[in-house]
Amino acid sequence: MNITKILNNNVAVSRNAQGKEVVVMGRGLAFKSRIGDLIDPSKVEKTFTLSEPGASAKFLEIASSIPLQHMLMAERIIGHAKLHLGKKLSDSIYVTLPDHISGSITRQQEGIVLSNPLKWDIRRFYPDEFEIGCKAVAVIEEETGIHFDDDEAAFIALHFVNAEMEDDTQSVGGAYQVTCIMQEVCAIVHDTFQIDFDESSLSYYRFITHLKFFAQRVLSGTHYDDDEQEMLEVIRLKYPAAYACTERIGEMVEKQYHFAMTSDEKLYLTAHIARIQPAREK
Amino acid sequence: MNITKILNNNVAVSRNAQGKEVVVMGRGLAFKSRIGDLIDPSKVEKTFTLSEPGASAKFLEIASSIPLQHMLMAERIIGHAKLHLGKKLSDSIYVTLPDHISGSITRQQEGIVLSNPLKWDIRRFYPDEFEIGCKAVAVIEEETGIHFDDDEAAFIALHFVNAEMEDDTQSVGGAYQVTCIMQEVCAIVHDTFQIDFDESSLSYYRFITHLKFFAQRVLSGTHYDDDEQEMLEVIRLKYPAAYACTERIGEMVEKQYHFAMTSDEKLYLTAHIARIQPAREK
């Protein structure tokens, strides 16, 4: 493999056996090298091939501007996440995570610690991703000796939620805003029924999953059809409390996000709320 | 509302207040009527508005060819399903379900009972839809006195799975074939580990959900990227048993469905299998 571009002493661009552009990293790998020079395979710690065109250019930018150690830590964390989440992640994670981690480390060294107001909601809505965040914090501590707490784990978790969403839905609106809306909706549901939900139940998991896509629709202004007027009338009579709760949620998203819920949205949201609400109406 | 088309004594086409074409149904509603006649609102038992263009024409065909009672039973079952599944269903369910129910009733009256070889798998993979199938069987018995067993409940469940898939993924391949592939994959996993899985666990639910989309990709020949070769090597070493199981699944889908799994497919499938496999490798 020959060097086609040098980014810094540790990072260079080359082509793999299939002629695809790859980024190679390793301590001193490109030190005193020129374009066209052979790369010493023993110095290569990591080779990246990115398939999303947008991600590639940004990745090169990040790779040349942050410490190699931060890149390699991020890569190790992403590898762990791919194994444990079992979900396809957007290549953008190779850009956003190193950038985020490097920024956090710099801030921490300067004594600036950001608290994460959505920490508890992230842990509740995305338990698997939160676990990856905790693992990430452990990896960082192991490799740098710098200790972060759960707030940082939650920030990292959101990067993974984002990388899943992009792949799943091409939605705009980041994971943070999605989590905010989910949190606001859950607060209304909780306030309406005055109970704690069984967060380990399948019904709750399905409710949360529905909410995630609902929040994405709210943010992107995507509307379901408006065909379920008649059915909604049925559900209104059958589950008055769940329906009233949906109406409150409708007012909130209308006021705060200028999103008008269609009868379809109301129907499906009411159905989910009815499934997790206390036994009386069922 | 004026009649714009007469399908039979009980079914006519009209326009609603928004000028949208609707199908109105009710006993004797169009008896001795002509195009342009006013519809007696007291005779209308049900009004349908279908938004998917393809579904409308087929719906008219079904509505004019099967007994009104079967149409209305199907509508009642679909209403129940919308409330309880909390998922958007394709309009095609208004065509396929009445058609299916009417056919089953006719066969039953002729003494022909079809057994459903996938019954247990449908109950296992789609518990919510299976419950709707059971409710449907109860509705049919209540309204006609005809008794069906679980095999029929499972057939009806598949219609709902289909109506969900069409909406979710625009996938080709029906729910029956998807269930077949899921069943074959589960058999391999079960055979590899010789254990029963905790079917009420979230990991299992996520595994099944992943399998559903995997099966849809197999049937539609849609391939994930092939970028995870390196990561797959890591997982192969870390979870050798889960990886070996994935390889067996890969051989099966290659042989039976001519589907070549990419490294991405193998990675995510192995990750899911590792999560539900017995503790030793974790």
Coordinates of C-alpha atoms in Angstrom, one line a residue:
Chain A
M1 CA 0.0 0.0 0.0
N2 CA 1.3 3.4 -1.0
I3 CA 0.5 6.7 0.6
T4 CA -1.7 8.9 -1.6
K5 CA -2.2 11.7 1.0
I6 CA -0.6 12.6 4.3
L7 CA -2.7 14.0 7.1
N8 CA -0.2 14.1 9.9
N9 CA 2.6 11.9 11.3
N10 CA 0.1 9.3 12.3
V11 CA -2.6 9.3 9.6
A12 CA -2.4 8.8 5.9
V13 CA -4.7 8.0 3.0
S14 CA -4.1 5.0 0.7
R15 CA -5.9 2.5 -1.4
N16 CA -6.7 -1.1 -0.4
A17 CA -6.5 -4.2 -2.6
Q18 CA -9.9 -3.4 -4.1
G19 CA -8.8 0.1 -5.1
K20 CA -11.0 1.7 -2.5
E21 CA -9.8 4.7 -0.6
V22 CA -8.8 3.9 3.0
V23 CA -7.5 5.8 5.9
V24 CA -4.6 4.2 7.7
M25 CA -3.5 5.1 11.2
G26 CA -0.6 4.2 13.4
R27 CA 2.0 6.0 15.6
G28 CA 4.6 7.6 13.3
L29 CA 3.2 5.8 10.3
A30 CA 3.7 8.8 8.0
F31 CA 6.6 10.5 9.8
K32 CA 9.1 11.8 7.2
S33 CA 7.1 10.1 4.4
R34 CA 6.1 11.4 1.0
I35 CA 3.2 10.7 -1.3
G36 CA 3.9 7.5 -3.1
D37 CA 6.0 6.0 -0.3
L38 CA 5.2 2.4 0.8
I39 CA 3.4 2.1 4.1
D40 CA 5.2 0.0 6.7
P41 CA 2.5 -2.6 7.6
S42 CA 3.9 -3.1 11.1
K43 CA 3.1 0.5 11.9
V44 CA -0.6 0.2 10.9
E45 CA -2.7 0.1 14.0
K46 CA -6.0 0.6 12.2
T47 CA -7.4 0.8 8.7
F48 CA -10.7 2.6 8.0
T49 CA -12.9 2.2 5.0
L50 CA -16.0 4.4 5.0
S51 CA -18.8 3.7 2.6
E52 CA -20.9 6.9 3.0
P53 CA -19.4 9.6 0.8
G54 CA -20.2 12.5 3.2
A55 CA -18.7 10.7 6.1
S56 CA -15.3 10.2 4.4
A57 CA -14.4 13.8 3.9
K58 CA -15.4 14.7 7.4
F59 CA -13.6 11.7 8.8
L60 CA -10.3 12.8 7.2
E61 CA -10.8 16.2 8.7
I62 CA -11.3 14.8 12.2
A63 CA -8.6 12.2 11.8
S64 CA -6.0 14.9 11.0
S65 CA -7.1 17.2 13.8
I66 CA -7.4 15.2 16.9
P67 CA -4.9 13.0 18.8
L68 CA -4.5 9.5 17.4
Q69 CA -5.2 8.0 20.8
H70 CA -8.7 9.6 20.8
M71 CA -9.4 8.2 17.3
L72 CA -8.4 4.7 18.3
M73 CA -10.4 4.9 21.6
A74 CA -13.5 5.9 19.6
E75 CA -12.9 3.1 17.2
R76 CA -12.6 0.6 20.0
I77 CA -15.9 1.9 21.6
I78 CA -17.7 1.7 18.2
G79 CA -16.5 -1.9 17.7
H80 CA -17.9 -2.8 21.1
A81 CA -21.2 -1.1 20.3
K82 CA -21.6 -2.9 17.0
L83 CA -21.1 -6.2 18.8
H84 CA -23.5 -5.4 21.6
L85 CA -26.3 -3.4 19.9
G86 CA -26.7 -5.7 17.0
K87 CA -27.9 -2.7 14.9
K88 CA -26.6 -1.1 11.8
L89 CA -24.9 2.2 12.6
S90 CA -24.3 5.0 10.2
D91 CA -20.7 5.7 9.3
S92 CA -21.2 9.2 10.7
I93 CA -20.5 7.7 14.1
Y94 CA -16.8 7.5 13.1
V95 CA -16.9 11.2 12.8
T96 CA -19.2 12.4 15.6
L97 CA -17.8 10.1 18.4
P98 CA -14.1 10.8 18.1
D99 CA -14.9 14.5 17.8
H100 CA -17.1 14.3 20.9
I101 CA -14.7 12.3 23.0
S102 CA -11.8 14.5 22.1
G103 CA -13.8 17.6 23.0
S104 CA -14.9 16.1 26.3
I105 CA -11.4 15.2 27.2
T106 CA -10.1 18.6 26.4
R107 CA -12.9 20.3 28.4
Q108 CA -12.3 17.9 31.3
Q109 CA -8.6 18.8 31.3
E110 CA -9.6 22.5 31.4
G111 CA -11.9 21.8 34.4
I112 CA -15.2 22.2 32.4
V113 CA -17.7 19.5 33.1
L114 CA -21.0 19.6 31.3
S115 CA -24.0 18.1 33.1
N116 CA -26.6 16.3 31.0
P117 CA -30.2 17.2 31.9
L118 CA -31.6 14.3 30.0
K119 CA -29.4 11.7 31.7
W120 CA -32.2 9.8 33.4
D121 CA -34.4 9.8 30.3
I122 CA -31.6 8.5 28.1
R123 CA -30.9 5.7 30.6
R124 CA -34.6 4.9 30.6
F125 CA -35.4 5.2 26.9
Y126 CA -32.2 3.7 25.5
P127 CA -30.8 1.3 28.1
D128 CA -28.6 -0.6 25.6
E129 CA -27.0 2.6 24.3
F130 CA -26.6 3.9 27.8
E131 CA -24.6 0.7 28.6
I132 CA -22.3 1.4 25.7
G133 CA -21.9 4.9 27.1
C134 CA -20.8 3.4 30.4
K135 CA -18.4 1.1 28.6
A136 CA -17.0 4.1 26.7
V137 CA -16.3 5.9 30.0
A138 CA -14.5 2.8 31.3
V139 CA -12.4 2.6 28.1
I140 CA -11.5 6.3 28.3
E141 CA -10.5 5.9 32.0
E142 CA -8.4 2.8 31.2
E143 CA -6.5 4.5 28.3
T144 CA -6.1 8.0 29.7
G145 CA -6.8 7.8 33.4
I146 CA -9.4 10.5 33.0
H147 CA -12.7 9.8 34.9
F148 CA -16.1 10.8 33.5
D149 CA -19.4 10.2 35.2
D150 CA -22.9 9.1 34.0
D151 CA -23.6 12.4 32.4
E152 CA -20.9 11.8 29.8
A153 CA -22.0 8.2 29.4
A154 CA -25.5 9.6 28.5
F155 CA -24.0 12.0 25.9
I156 CA -22.1 9.2 24.3
A157 CA -25.2 7.0 24.3
L158 CA -27.0 9.7 22.3
H159 CA -24.4 9.6 19.6
F160 CA -25.2 5.9 19.1
V161 CA -29.0 6.6 19.1
N162 CA -28.3 9.2 16.4
A163 CA -26.2 6.8 14.3
E164 CA -29.1 4.2 14.5
M165 CA -31.8 6.7 13.6
E166 CA -30.0 8.0 10.5
D167 CA -29.7 4.5 9.2
D168 CA -33.3 3.6 10.1
T169 CA -35.3 6.5 9.1
Q170 CA -33.2 9.2 7.4
S171 CA -34.9 11.5 9.9
V172 CA -33.7 15.0 10.5
G173 CA -33.7 16.1 14.1
G174 CA -31.1 14.8 16.4
A175 CA -31.4 12.2 19.2
Y176 CA -31.3 14.9 21.8
Q177 CA -34.5 16.6 20.5
V178 CA -36.1 13.2 20.1
T179 CA -35.3 12.4 23.7
C180 CA -36.7 15.8 24.8
I181 CA -40.0 15.1 23.1
M182 CA -40.2 11.6 24.5
Q183 CA -39.5 12.9 27.9
E184 CA -42.2 15.6 27.7
V185 CA -44.7 13.0 26.4
C186 CA -43.8 10.6 29.2
A187 CA -44.2 13.4 31.8
I188 CA -47.8 14.0 30.5
V189 CA -48.6 10.3 30.6
H190 CA -47.1 10.0 34.1
D191 CA -48.9 13.1 35.3
T192 CA -52.3 11.8 33.9
F193 CA -52.2 8.4 35.5
Q194 CA -50.0 9.2 38.6
I195 CA -48.3 5.8 38.4
D196 CA -44.9 4.4 37.6
F197 CA -44.7 2.2 34.6
D198 CA -43.2 -1.2 34.5
E199 CA -40.1 -0.2 32.5
S200 CA -39.0 -3.8 32.0
S201 CA -42.3 -4.8 30.3
L202 CA -42.7 -5.4 26.6
S203 CA -45.7 -3.0 26.4
Y204 CA -43.5 -0.3 27.8
Y205 CA -40.7 -1.1 25.3
R206 CA -43.2 -0.9 22.4
F207 CA -44.6 2.3 23.8
I208 CA -41.2 3.8 23.9
T209 CA -40.4 2.6 20.4
H210 CA -43.6 4.1 19.1
L211 CA -42.7 7.4 20.9
K212 CA -39.3 7.5 19.3
F213 CA -40.8 7.4 15.8
F214 CA -43.6 9.7 16.8
A215 CA -40.9 12.2 18.1
Q216 CA -39.1 11.9 14.8
R217 CA -42.3 12.7 12.9
V218 CA -42.9 15.7 15.1
L219 CA -39.4 17.0 14.4
S220 CA -39.5 16.4 10.7
G221 CA -43.1 17.6 10.3
T222 CA -44.0 14.3 8.7
H223 CA -47.7 13.5 9.0
Y224 CA -49.5 10.2 9.0
D225 CA -52.7 10.2 7.0
D226 CA -55.9 11.5 8.6
D227 CA -58.2 8.6 7.9
E228 CA -59.0 7.2 11.3
Q229 CA -61.6 9.8 12.4
E230 CA -64.3 7.1 12.9
M231 CA -62.0 4.7 14.7
L232 CA -60.8 7.4 16.9
E233 CA -64.3 8.1 18.0
V234 CA -64.6 4.5 19.0
I235 CA -61.4 4.6 21.0
R236 CA -62.4 7.9 22.6
L237 CA -65.5 6.2 24.1
K238 CA -63.6 3.0 25.0
Y239 CA -60.5 4.5 26.6
P240 CA -61.6 8.0 27.8
A241 CA -58.6 8.5 30.1
A242 CA -56.0 7.4 27.6
Y243 CA -57.7 9.5 24.9
A244 CA -57.7 12.6 27.2
C245 CA -54.0 12.0 27.8
T246 CA -53.4 11.9 24.0
E247 CA -55.3 15.2 23.7
R248 CA -53.0 16.8 26.2
I249 CA -50.0 15.5 24.3
G250 CA -51.6 16.9 21.1
E251 CA -51.8 20.3 22.7
M252 CA -48.2 20.2 23.8
V253 CA -46.8 19.2 20.4
E254 CA -49.0 21.8 18.7
K255 CA -47.9 24.5 21.0
Q256 CA -44.3 23.7 21.3
Y257 CA -43.5 22.1 17.9
H258 CA -46.3 23.4 15.7
F259 CA -47.2 19.8 14.9
A260 CA -50.9 19.1 14.4
M261 CA -51.6 15.4 15.2
T262 CA -53.8 13.7 12.7
S263 CA -56.5 11.2 13.7
D264 CA -54.1 8.4 12.8
E265 CA -51.5 9.7 15.2
K266 CA -54.0 10.1 17.9
L267 CA -55.4 6.6 17.3
Y268 CA -52.1 4.8 17.6
L269 CA -50.8 6.9 20.5
T270 CA -54.0 6.3 22.4
A271 CA -53.8 2.6 21.7
H272 CA -50.3 2.5 23.1
I273 CA -51.2 4.5 26.2
A274 CA -54.2 2.3 26.8
R275 CA -51.9 -0.7 26.8
I276 CA -49.6 0.7 29.5
Q277 CA -52.2 2.5 31.6
P278 CA -53.4 1.0 34.8
A279 CA -55.9 -1.8 34.7
R280 CA -59.2 0.2 35.3
E281 CA -60.0 1.0 31.7
K282 CA -58.8 -2.2 30.1
Chain B
M1 CA -75.1 11.7 0.1
N2 CA -76.1 10.5 -3.4
I3 CA -75.4 7.1 -4.9
T4 CA -72.7 7.3 -7.6
K5 CA -72.5 3.5 -8.2
I6 CA -74.5 0.5 -7.0
L7 CA -72.6 -2.7 -6.2
N8 CA -75.4 -4.8 -4.8
N9 CA -78.5 -4.3 -2.6
N10 CA -76.3 -3.6 0.4
V11 CA -73.3 -1.8 -1.0
A12 CA -73.0 1.5 -2.9
V13 CA -70.4 4.1 -3.8
S14 CA -70.9 7.8 -2.9
R15 CA -69.0 10.9 -2.0
N16 CA -68.5 12.3 1.5
A17 CA -68.6 16.0 2.5
Q18 CA -65.0 16.4 1.4
G19 CA -65.8 15.1 -2.1
K20 CA -63.8 11.9 -1.4
E21 CA -65.2 8.6 -2.8
V22 CA -66.6 6.4 -0.1
V23 CA -68.2 3.0 0.1
V24 CA -71.4 2.8 2.1
M25 CA -72.8 -0.4 3.4
G26 CA -76.0 -1.4 5.1
R27 CA -78.8 -4.0 4.8
G28 CA -81.0 -3.1 1.8
L29 CA -79.3 0.3 1.5
A30 CA -79.3 0.3 -2.3
F31 CA -82.3 -2.0 -2.8
K32 CA -84.4 -0.7 -5.8
S33 CA -82.2 2.4 -5.9
R34 CA -80.7 4.2 -8.9
I35 CA -77.6 6.3 -9.5
G36 CA -78.2 9.8 -8.1
D37 CA -80.7 8.6 -5.4
L38 CA -80.2 9.9 -1.9
I39 CA -78.9 7.4 0.6
D40 CA -81.1 6.8 3.7
P41 CA -78.7 7.6 6.5
S42 CA -80.6 5.3 8.9
K43 CA -79.7 2.3 6.7
V44 CA -75.9 3.0 6.7
E45 CA -74.2 0.6 8.9
K46 CA -70.6 1.4 7.8
T47 CA -68.8 3.9 5.6
F48 CA -65.4 3.2 4.2
T49 CA -62.9 5.6 2.9
L50 CA -59.7 4.1 1.6
S51 CA -56.7 6.2 0.9
E52 CA -54.5 3.7 -1.0
P53 CA -55.6 3.8 -4.7
G54 CA -54.9 0.2 -5.3
A55 CA -56.9 -0.9 -2.3
S56 CA -60.0 1.0 -3.4
A57 CA -60.7 -0.9 -6.6
K58 CA -60.0 -4.3 -5.0
F59 CA -62.2 -3.3 -2.1
L60 CA -65.1 -2.6 -4.3
E61 CA -64.7 -5.9 -6.0
I62 CA -64.6 -7.8 -2.6
A63 CA -67.5 -5.7 -1.2
S64 CA -69.7 -6.6 -4.1
S65 CA -68.9 -10.3 -4.1
I66 CA -69.1 -11.5 -0.5
P67 CA -71.9 -11.4 2.0
L68 CA -72.4 -8.1 3.9
Q69 CA -72.1 -9.9 7.2
H70 CA -68.6 -11.1 6.4
M71 CA -67.6 -7.5 5.4
L72 CA -68.9 -6.1 8.6
M73 CA -67.3 -8.8 10.8
A74 CA -64.0 -8.2 9.1
E75 CA -64.4 -4.5 9.8
R76 CA -65.1 -5.1 13.4
I77 CA -62.0 -7.3 13.7
I78 CA -59.8 -4.7 12.0
G79 CA -61.1 -2.0 14.4
H80 CA -60.2 -4.2 17.3
A81 CA -56.8 -4.8 15.9
K82 CA -56.1 -1.1 15.3
L83 CA -56.9 -0.4 18.9
H84 CA -54.8 -3.2 20.3
L85 CA -51.8 -3.4 18.1
G86 CA -51.2 0.3 18.1
K87 CA -49.6 0.0 14.7
K88 CA -50.4 1.5 11.3
L89 CA -52.0 -1.1 9.1
S90 CA -52.1 -1.0 5.3
D91 CA -55.5 -0.4 3.8
S92 CA -55.0 -3.7 2.0
I93 CA -56.2 -5.4 5.2
Y94 CA -59.8 -4.2 4.3
V95 CA -59.5 -6.4 1.2
T96 CA -57.5 -9.4 2.3
L97 CA -59.2 -10.0 5.6
P98 CA -62.9 -10.0 4.4
D99 CA -61.8 -12.2 1.5
H100 CA -60.0 -14.6 3.8
I101 CA -62.8 -14.8 6.4
S102 CA -65.4 -15.3 3.7
G103 CA -63.4 -18.1 2.1
S104 CA -62.8 -19.8 5.4
I105 CA -66.5 -19.7 6.3
T106 CA -67.4 -21.2 2.9
R107 CA -64.8 -23.9 3.2
Q108 CA -65.8 -24.7 6.8
Q109 CA -69.5 -25.1 5.7
E110 CA -68.3 -27.5 3.0
G111 CA -66.4 -29.5 5.6
I112 CA -62.9 -28.4 4.5
V113 CA -60.6 -27.4 7.3
L114 CA -57.1 -26.2 6.5
S115 CA -54.4 -26.9 9.1
N116 CA -51.7 -24.3 9.6
P117 CA -48.3 -25.8 9.9
L118 CA -46.8 -22.5 11.1
K119 CA -49.3 -22.1 13.9
W120 CA -46.8 -22.5 16.8
D121 CA -44.3 -20.2 15.2
I122 CA -46.9 -17.5 14.4
R123 CA -48.0 -17.6 18.1
R124 CA -44.4 -17.4 19.2
F125 CA -43.1 -14.7 16.7
Y126 CA -46.3 -12.5 16.7
P127 CA -48.0 -12.9 20.0
D128 CA -50.0 -9.7 19.6
E129 CA -51.3 -10.5 16.2
F130 CA -52.1 -14.0 17.3
E131 CA -54.2 -12.6 20.0
I132 CA -56.1 -10.6 17.4
G133 CA -56.6 -13.9 15.5
C134 CA -58.2 -15.5 18.6
K135 CA -60.4 -12.4 19.0
A136 CA -61.4 -12.7 15.3
V137 CA -62.3 -16.4 15.8
A138 CA -64.5 -15.4 18.8
V139 CA -66.2 -12.6 16.8
I140 CA -67.0 -15.0 13.9
E141 CA -68.4 -17.6 16.3
E142 CA -70.5 -14.9 18.0
E143 CA -71.9 -13.6 14.8
T144 CA -72.3 -16.8 12.8
G145 CA -72.2 -19.7 15.3
I146 CA -69.3 -21.2 13.3
H147 CA -66.4 -22.4 15.3
F148 CA -62.8 -22.2 14.2
D149 CA -59.7 -23.3 16.1
D150 CA -56.2 -21.9 16.6
D151 CA -55.1 -22.8 13.1
E152 CA -57.5 -20.2 11.7
A153 CA -56.5 -17.7 14.4
A154 CA -52.9 -18.0 13.1
F155 CA -54.0 -17.5 9.5
I156 CA -55.8 -14.4 10.5
A157 CA -52.8 -13.2 12.5
L158 CA -50.6 -13.4 9.4
H159 CA -52.9 -11.1 7.5
F160 CA -52.3 -8.5 10.2
V161 CA -48.5 -9.1 10.1
N162 CA -48.7 -8.6 6.3
A163 CA -50.6 -5.3 6.7
E164 CA -48.0 -4.1 9.1
M165 CA -45.0 -5.0 6.9
E166 CA -46.4 -3.4 3.8
D167 CA -46.7 -0.2 5.7
D168 CA -43.3 -0.5 7.4
T169 CA -41.0 -1.6 4.7
Q170 CA -42.7 -1.8 1.4
S171 CA -41.2 -5.3 1.3
V172 CA -42.2 -7.9 -1.2
G173 CA -42.6 -11.4 0.2
G174 CA -45.6 -12.2 2.3
A175 CA -45.8 -12.8 6.0
Y176 CA -46.1 -16.5 5.5
Q177 CA -42.7 -16.8 3.8
V178 CA -41.1 -14.4 6.4
T179 CA -42.4 -16.7 9.1
C180 CA -41.0 -19.7 7.4
I181 CA -37.5 -18.2 7.2
M182 CA -37.8 -17.1 10.9
Q183 CA -38.8 -20.6 11.8
E184 CA -35.9 -22.2 9.9
V185 CA -33.4 -19.8 11.5
C186 CA -34.7 -20.4 15.0
A187 CA -34.5 -24.1 14.4
I188 CA -30.8 -23.7 13.6
V189 CA -30.2 -21.5 16.6
H190 CA -32.1 -23.9 18.9
D191 CA -30.3 -26.9 17.4
T192 CA -26.9 -25.2 17.9
F193 CA -27.3 -24.4 21.5
Q194 CA -29.8 -27.1 22.6
I195 CA -31.6 -24.7 24.9
D196 CA -35.0 -23.1 25.1
F197 CA -35.0 -19.3 24.9
D198 CA -36.7 -17.0 27.3
E199 CA -39.4 -15.9 24.9
S200 CA -40.7 -13.2 27.3
S201 CA -37.3 -11.5 27.4
L202 CA -36.4 -8.2 25.7
S203 CA -33.3 -9.8 24.1
Y204 CA -35.5 -12.4 22.5
Y205 CA -38.0 -9.8 21.3
R206 CA -35.2 -7.8 19.7
F207 CA -33.7 -11.0 18.1
I208 CA -37.1 -11.8 16.6
T209 CA -37.6 -8.3 15.4
H210 CA -34.2 -8.4 13.8
L211 CA -35.0 -11.8 12.2
K212 CA -38.2 -10.4 10.7
F213 CA -36.4 -7.7 8.8
F214 CA -33.6 -10.2 8.0
A215 CA -36.2 -12.5 6.5
Q216 CA -37.7 -9.7 4.5
R217 CA -34.2 -8.8 3.1
V218 CA -33.7 -12.5 2.2
L219 CA -37.0 -12.6 0.3
S220 CA -36.5 -9.3 -1.5
G221 CA -32.8 -9.9 -2.2
T222 CA -31.9 -6.6 -0.5
H223 CA -28.3 -6.6 0.7
Y224 CA -26.7 -4.7 3.5
D225 CA -23.3 -3.3 2.7
D226 CA -20.3 -5.5 3.0
D227 CA -18.1 -3.3 5.1
E228 CA -17.8 -5.1 8.3
Q229 CA -15.2 -7.8 7.4
E230 CA -12.7 -6.6 10.0
M231 CA -15.3 -6.3 12.8
L232 CA -16.7 -9.7 11.8
E233 CA -13.2 -11.2 12.4
V234 CA -13.3 -9.8 15.9
I235 CA -16.7 -11.2 16.7
R236 CA -15.7 -14.6 15.2
L237 CA -13.0 -14.8 17.8
K238 CA -15.1 -13.4 20.6
Y239 CA -18.2 -15.5 20.1
P240 CA -17.2 -18.6 18.2
A241 CA -20.3 -20.6 18.9
A242 CA -22.7 -17.7 17.9
Y243 CA -20.5 -17.1 14.8
A244 CA -20.7 -20.8 13.8
C245 CA -24.4 -20.7 14.2
T246 CA -24.6 -17.7 11.9
E247 CA -22.5 -19.6 9.3
R248 CA -25.0 -22.4 9.4
I249 CA -27.8 -19.9 8.9
G250 CA -25.8 -18.4 6.0
E251 CA -25.5 -21.8 4.3
M252 CA -29.2 -22.4 4.7
V253 CA -30.3 -19.1 3.2
E254 CA -27.7 -19.4 0.4
K255 CA -28.9 -22.9 -0.5
Q256 CA -32.6 -22.4 -0.1
Y257 CA -33.1 -18.7 -1.0
H258 CA -29.9 -18.0 -3.0
F259 CA -29.2 -15.2 -0.6
A260 CA -25.5 -14.5 0.1
M261 CA -25.1 -12.9 3.5
T262 CA -22.7 -9.9 3.6
S263 CA -20.3 -9.4 6.4
D264 CA -22.7 -6.8 7.8
E265 CA -25.6 -9.3 7.9
K266 CA -23.3 -11.8 9.6
L267 CA -22.1 -9.3 12.1
Y268 CA -25.5 -8.2 13.2
L269 CA -27.0 -11.6 13.3
T270 CA -24.1 -12.9 15.3
A271 CA -24.4 -10.1 17.8
H272 CA -28.1 -10.9 18.3
I273 CA -27.4 -14.6 18.7
A274 CA -24.6 -13.9 21.2
R275 CA -27.1 -11.8 23.2
I276 CA -29.6 -14.7 23.5
Q277 CA -27.2 -17.6 23.7
P278 CA -26.5 -19.3 27.0
A279 CA -24.1 -17.5 29.4
R280 CA -20.8 -19.3 28.6
E281 CA -19.5 -17.1 25.9
K282 CA -20.8 -13.8 27.2

